[in-house]
Coordinates of C-alpha atoms in Angstrom, one line a residue:
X1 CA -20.6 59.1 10.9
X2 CA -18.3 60.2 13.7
X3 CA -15.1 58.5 15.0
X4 CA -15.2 56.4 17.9
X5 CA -14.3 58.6 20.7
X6 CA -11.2 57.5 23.3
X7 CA -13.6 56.7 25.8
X8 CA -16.0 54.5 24.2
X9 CA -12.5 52.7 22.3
X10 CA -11.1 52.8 26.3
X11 CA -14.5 51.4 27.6
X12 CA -14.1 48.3 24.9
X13 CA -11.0 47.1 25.4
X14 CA -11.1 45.9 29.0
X15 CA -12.9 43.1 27.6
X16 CA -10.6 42.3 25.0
X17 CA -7.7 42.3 27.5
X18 CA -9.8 40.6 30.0
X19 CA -9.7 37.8 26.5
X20 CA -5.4 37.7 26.1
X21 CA -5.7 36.4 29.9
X22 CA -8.0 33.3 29.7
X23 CA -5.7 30.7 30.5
X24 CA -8.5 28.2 28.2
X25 CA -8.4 29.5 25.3
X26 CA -5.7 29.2 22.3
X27 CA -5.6 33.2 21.7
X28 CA -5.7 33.5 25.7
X29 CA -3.0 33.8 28.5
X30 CA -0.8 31.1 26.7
X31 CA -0.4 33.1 23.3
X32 CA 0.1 36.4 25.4
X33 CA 2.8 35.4 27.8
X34 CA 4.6 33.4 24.2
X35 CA 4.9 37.3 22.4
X36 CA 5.7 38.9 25.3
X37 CA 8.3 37.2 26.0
X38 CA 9.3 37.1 22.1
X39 CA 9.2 40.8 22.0
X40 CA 10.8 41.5 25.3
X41 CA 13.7 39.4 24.5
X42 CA 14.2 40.2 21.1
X43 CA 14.5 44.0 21.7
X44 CA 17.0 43.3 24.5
X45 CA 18.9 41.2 21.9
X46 CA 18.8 44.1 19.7
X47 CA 20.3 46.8 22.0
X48 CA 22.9 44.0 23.0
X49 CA 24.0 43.7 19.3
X50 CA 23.6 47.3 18.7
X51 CA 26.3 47.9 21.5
X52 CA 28.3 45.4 19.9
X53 CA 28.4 46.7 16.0
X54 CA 28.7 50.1 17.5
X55 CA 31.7 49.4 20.4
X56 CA 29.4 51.0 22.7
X57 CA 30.2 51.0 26.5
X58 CA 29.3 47.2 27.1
X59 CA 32.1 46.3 24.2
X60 CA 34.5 48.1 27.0
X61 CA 32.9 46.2 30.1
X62 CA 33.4 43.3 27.8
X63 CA 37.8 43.8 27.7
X64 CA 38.0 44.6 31.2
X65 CA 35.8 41.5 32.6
X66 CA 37.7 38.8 29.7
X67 CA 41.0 40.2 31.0
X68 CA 40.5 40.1 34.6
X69 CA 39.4 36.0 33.9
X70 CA 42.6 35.3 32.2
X71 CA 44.9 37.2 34.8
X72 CA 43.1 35.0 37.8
X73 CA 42.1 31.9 35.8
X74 CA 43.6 28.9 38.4
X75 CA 43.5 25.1 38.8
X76 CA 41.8 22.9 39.1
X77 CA 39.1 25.8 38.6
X78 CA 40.2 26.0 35.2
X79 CA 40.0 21.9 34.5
X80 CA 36.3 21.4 36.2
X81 CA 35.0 24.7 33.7
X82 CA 36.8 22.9 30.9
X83 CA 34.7 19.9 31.6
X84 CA 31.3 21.6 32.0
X85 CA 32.0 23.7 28.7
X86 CA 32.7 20.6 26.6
X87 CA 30.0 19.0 27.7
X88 CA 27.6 21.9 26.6
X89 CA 29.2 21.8 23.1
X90 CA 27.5 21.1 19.6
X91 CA 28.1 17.6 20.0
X92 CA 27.2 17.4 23.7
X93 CA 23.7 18.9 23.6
X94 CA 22.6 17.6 20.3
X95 CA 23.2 14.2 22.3
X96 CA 21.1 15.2 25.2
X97 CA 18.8 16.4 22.8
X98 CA 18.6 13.2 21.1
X99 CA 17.7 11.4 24.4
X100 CA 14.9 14.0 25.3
X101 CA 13.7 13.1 21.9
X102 CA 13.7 9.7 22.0
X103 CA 11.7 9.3 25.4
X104 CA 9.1 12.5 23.9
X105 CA 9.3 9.9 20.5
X106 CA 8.8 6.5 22.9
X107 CA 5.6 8.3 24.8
X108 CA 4.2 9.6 20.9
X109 CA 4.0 13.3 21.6
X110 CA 4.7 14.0 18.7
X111 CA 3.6 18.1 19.6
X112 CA 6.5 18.0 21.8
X113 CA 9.0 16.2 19.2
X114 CA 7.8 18.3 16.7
X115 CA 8.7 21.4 18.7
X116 CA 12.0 20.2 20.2
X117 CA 13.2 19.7 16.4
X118 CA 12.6 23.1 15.6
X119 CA 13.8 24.8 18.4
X120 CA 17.1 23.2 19.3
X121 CA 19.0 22.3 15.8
X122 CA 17.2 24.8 14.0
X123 CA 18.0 27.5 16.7
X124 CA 21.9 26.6 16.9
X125 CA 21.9 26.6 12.7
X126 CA 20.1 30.2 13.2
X127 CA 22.8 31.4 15.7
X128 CA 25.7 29.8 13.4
X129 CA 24.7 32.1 10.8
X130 CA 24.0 35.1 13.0
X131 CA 27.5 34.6 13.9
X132 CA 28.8 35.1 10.2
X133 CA 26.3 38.3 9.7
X134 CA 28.2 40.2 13.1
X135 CA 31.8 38.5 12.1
X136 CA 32.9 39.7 15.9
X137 CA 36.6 38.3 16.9
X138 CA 37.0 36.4 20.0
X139 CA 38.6 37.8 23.0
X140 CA 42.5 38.0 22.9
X141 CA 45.2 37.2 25.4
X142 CA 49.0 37.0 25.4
X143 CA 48.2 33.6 27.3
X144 CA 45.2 32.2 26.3
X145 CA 43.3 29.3 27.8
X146 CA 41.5 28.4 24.5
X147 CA 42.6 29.4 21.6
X148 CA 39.2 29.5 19.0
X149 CA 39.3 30.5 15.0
X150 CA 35.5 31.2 14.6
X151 CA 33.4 34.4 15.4
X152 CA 32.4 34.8 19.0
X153 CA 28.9 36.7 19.1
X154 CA 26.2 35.1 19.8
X155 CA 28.2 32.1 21.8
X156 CA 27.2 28.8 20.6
X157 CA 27.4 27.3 23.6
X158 CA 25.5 29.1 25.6
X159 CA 22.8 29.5 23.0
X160 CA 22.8 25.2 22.9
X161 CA 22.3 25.1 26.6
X162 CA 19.6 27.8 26.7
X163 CA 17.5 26.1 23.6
X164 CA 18.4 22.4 25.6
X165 CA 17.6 23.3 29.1
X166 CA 14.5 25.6 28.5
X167 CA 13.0 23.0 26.2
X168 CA 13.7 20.5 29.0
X169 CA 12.2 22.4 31.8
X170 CA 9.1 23.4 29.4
X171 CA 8.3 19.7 28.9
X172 CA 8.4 18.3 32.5
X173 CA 6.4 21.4 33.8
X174 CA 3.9 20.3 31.3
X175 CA 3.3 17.0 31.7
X176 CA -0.2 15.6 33.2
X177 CA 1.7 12.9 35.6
X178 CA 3.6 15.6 37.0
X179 CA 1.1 18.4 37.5
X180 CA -1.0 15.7 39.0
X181 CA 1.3 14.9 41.9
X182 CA 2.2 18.5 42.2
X183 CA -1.1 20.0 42.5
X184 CA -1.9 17.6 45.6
X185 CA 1.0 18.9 47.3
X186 CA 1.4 22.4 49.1
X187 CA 4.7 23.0 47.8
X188 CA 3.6 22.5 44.0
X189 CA 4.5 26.2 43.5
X190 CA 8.0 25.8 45.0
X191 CA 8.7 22.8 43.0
X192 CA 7.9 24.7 39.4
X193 CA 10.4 27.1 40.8
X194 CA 12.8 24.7 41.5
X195 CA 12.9 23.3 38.0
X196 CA 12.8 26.5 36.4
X197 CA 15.5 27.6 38.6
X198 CA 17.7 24.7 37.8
X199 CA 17.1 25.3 33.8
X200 CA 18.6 29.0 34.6
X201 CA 21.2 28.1 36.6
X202 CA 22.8 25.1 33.9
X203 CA 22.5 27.6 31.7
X204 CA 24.0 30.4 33.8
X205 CA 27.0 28.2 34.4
X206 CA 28.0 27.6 30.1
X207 CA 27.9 31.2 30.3
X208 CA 30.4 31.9 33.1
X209 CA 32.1 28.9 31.4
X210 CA 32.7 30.6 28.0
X211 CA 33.5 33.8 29.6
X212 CA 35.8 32.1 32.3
X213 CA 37.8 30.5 29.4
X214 CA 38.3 33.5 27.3
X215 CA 36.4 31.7 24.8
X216 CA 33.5 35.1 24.8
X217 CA 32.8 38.3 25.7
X218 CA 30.4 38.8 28.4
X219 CA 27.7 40.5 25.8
X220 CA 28.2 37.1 23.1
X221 CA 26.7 35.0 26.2
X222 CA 23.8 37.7 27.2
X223 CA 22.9 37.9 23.7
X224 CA 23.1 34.5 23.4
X225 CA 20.7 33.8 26.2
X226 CA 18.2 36.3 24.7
X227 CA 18.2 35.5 21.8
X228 CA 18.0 31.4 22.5
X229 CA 14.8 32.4 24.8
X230 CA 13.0 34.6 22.2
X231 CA 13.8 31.8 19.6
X232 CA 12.6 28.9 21.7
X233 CA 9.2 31.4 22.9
X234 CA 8.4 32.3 19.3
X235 CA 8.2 28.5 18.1
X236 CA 6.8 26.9 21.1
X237 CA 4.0 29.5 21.3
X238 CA 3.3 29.1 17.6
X239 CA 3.0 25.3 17.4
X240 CA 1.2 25.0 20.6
X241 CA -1.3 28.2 19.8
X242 CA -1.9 25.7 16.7
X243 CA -2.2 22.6 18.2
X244 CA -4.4 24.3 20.4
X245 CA -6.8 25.6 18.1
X246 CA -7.1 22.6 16.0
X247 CA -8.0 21.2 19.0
X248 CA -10.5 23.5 19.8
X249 CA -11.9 22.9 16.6
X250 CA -12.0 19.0 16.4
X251 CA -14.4 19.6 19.7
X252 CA -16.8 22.2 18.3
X253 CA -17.2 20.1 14.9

């Protein structure tokens, strides 16, 4: 019996690509954007880290941008960033992310609750202990603005904001009410952007914020960023890919 040749294995998968785009179905375009986006991420979180272990060119963008930010730090710049960095500690987004749980736990979607519990304290434990595995020492400065004792890469903070934000955005994108009103309106497509553009712009801000502060390197709050999206893709794909086929499977039966 003779191999498959490339064309006949060519000619059979346009229907099986055709299948990873099917925006109704749980192994469709839903699961296929989710790994994507895992993968993608993830290998630019590796080459991040790789430069990092290896002092590889971005470690040197890294000294010159932190030092530039402490020579022009000025007030009452340096107060407002202060408060905007606080606010995106541990403390402050496991509080927002207590509200968002409570009004996801008040309206019993429990799908949601289930994935905002995972993603946002389980992906700031994951990053605490990434930090430990790199042991990278925070910038340095004859006259600091924060002095910090713990490792620097990945940056907590911006890794809180990312999980907090994107989870955020996720959820009121994907609410019935919402999609409802927007898809009655001609700007519906503006308006997604708008929230998704708000999500990236909070979290754009902890990031200048750390770096600002002297608190991180520029590659801590990249990595940070990546690795707080491919975290938040990976367990929001795989718990709605399941919900999802249960679902599908409760109809058939």
């Amino acid at each position: 019996m003779t191999e498959p040749s490339l064309s006949q294995a060519a000619a059979a998968s346009p229907g099986f690509l055709r299948a990873r785009f099917v925006r109704d179905h749980y192994l469709g375009l839903p699961l296929t954007t989710g790994v994507l986006a895992v993968l993608s991420t993830l290998l630019l979180f590796a080459l991040i880290a790789a430069e990092v272990t290896s002092g590889g060119a971005l470690t040197r963008l890294d000294q010159q941008l932190a030092d530039w930010f402490n020579r022009h730090a000025f007030s009452p710049m340096t107060e407002l960033v202060l408060g905007y960095t606080h606010l995106h500690g541990t403390v402050g987004v496991l509080a927002m992310g207590a509200l968002l749980l409570w009004h996801m736990w008040r309206r019993r979607q429990w799908h949601w609750v289930a994935d905002l519990l995972v993603v946002l304290p389980g992906g700031m434990l994951f990053n605490f202990g990434l930090k430990h595995v790199f042991a990278r020492l925070r910038p340095s400065f004859n006259d600091p603005i924060l002095v910090l004792h713990s490792y620097s890469f990945p940056s907590g903070h911006t890794i809180g904001a990312t999980l907090l934000y994107a989870m955020l955005a996720a959820y009121v994108l994907n609410q019935p009410s919402l999609n409802g009103a927007l898809a009655s309106r001609p700007g519906s497509a503006c308006a997604r952007i708008a929230v998704i553009g708000v999500a990236l712009l909070l979290v754009a801000l902890t990031a200048f914020s750390r770096v600002y502060l002297g608190a991180h390197f520029l590659s801590d709050v990249l990595g940070a960023m990546l690795l707080g999206t491919a975290w938040f893709a990976f367990w929001t794909t795989a718990l709605f890919t399941t919900r999802r086929h249960y679902s599908a499977r409760t109809r058939s039966n």
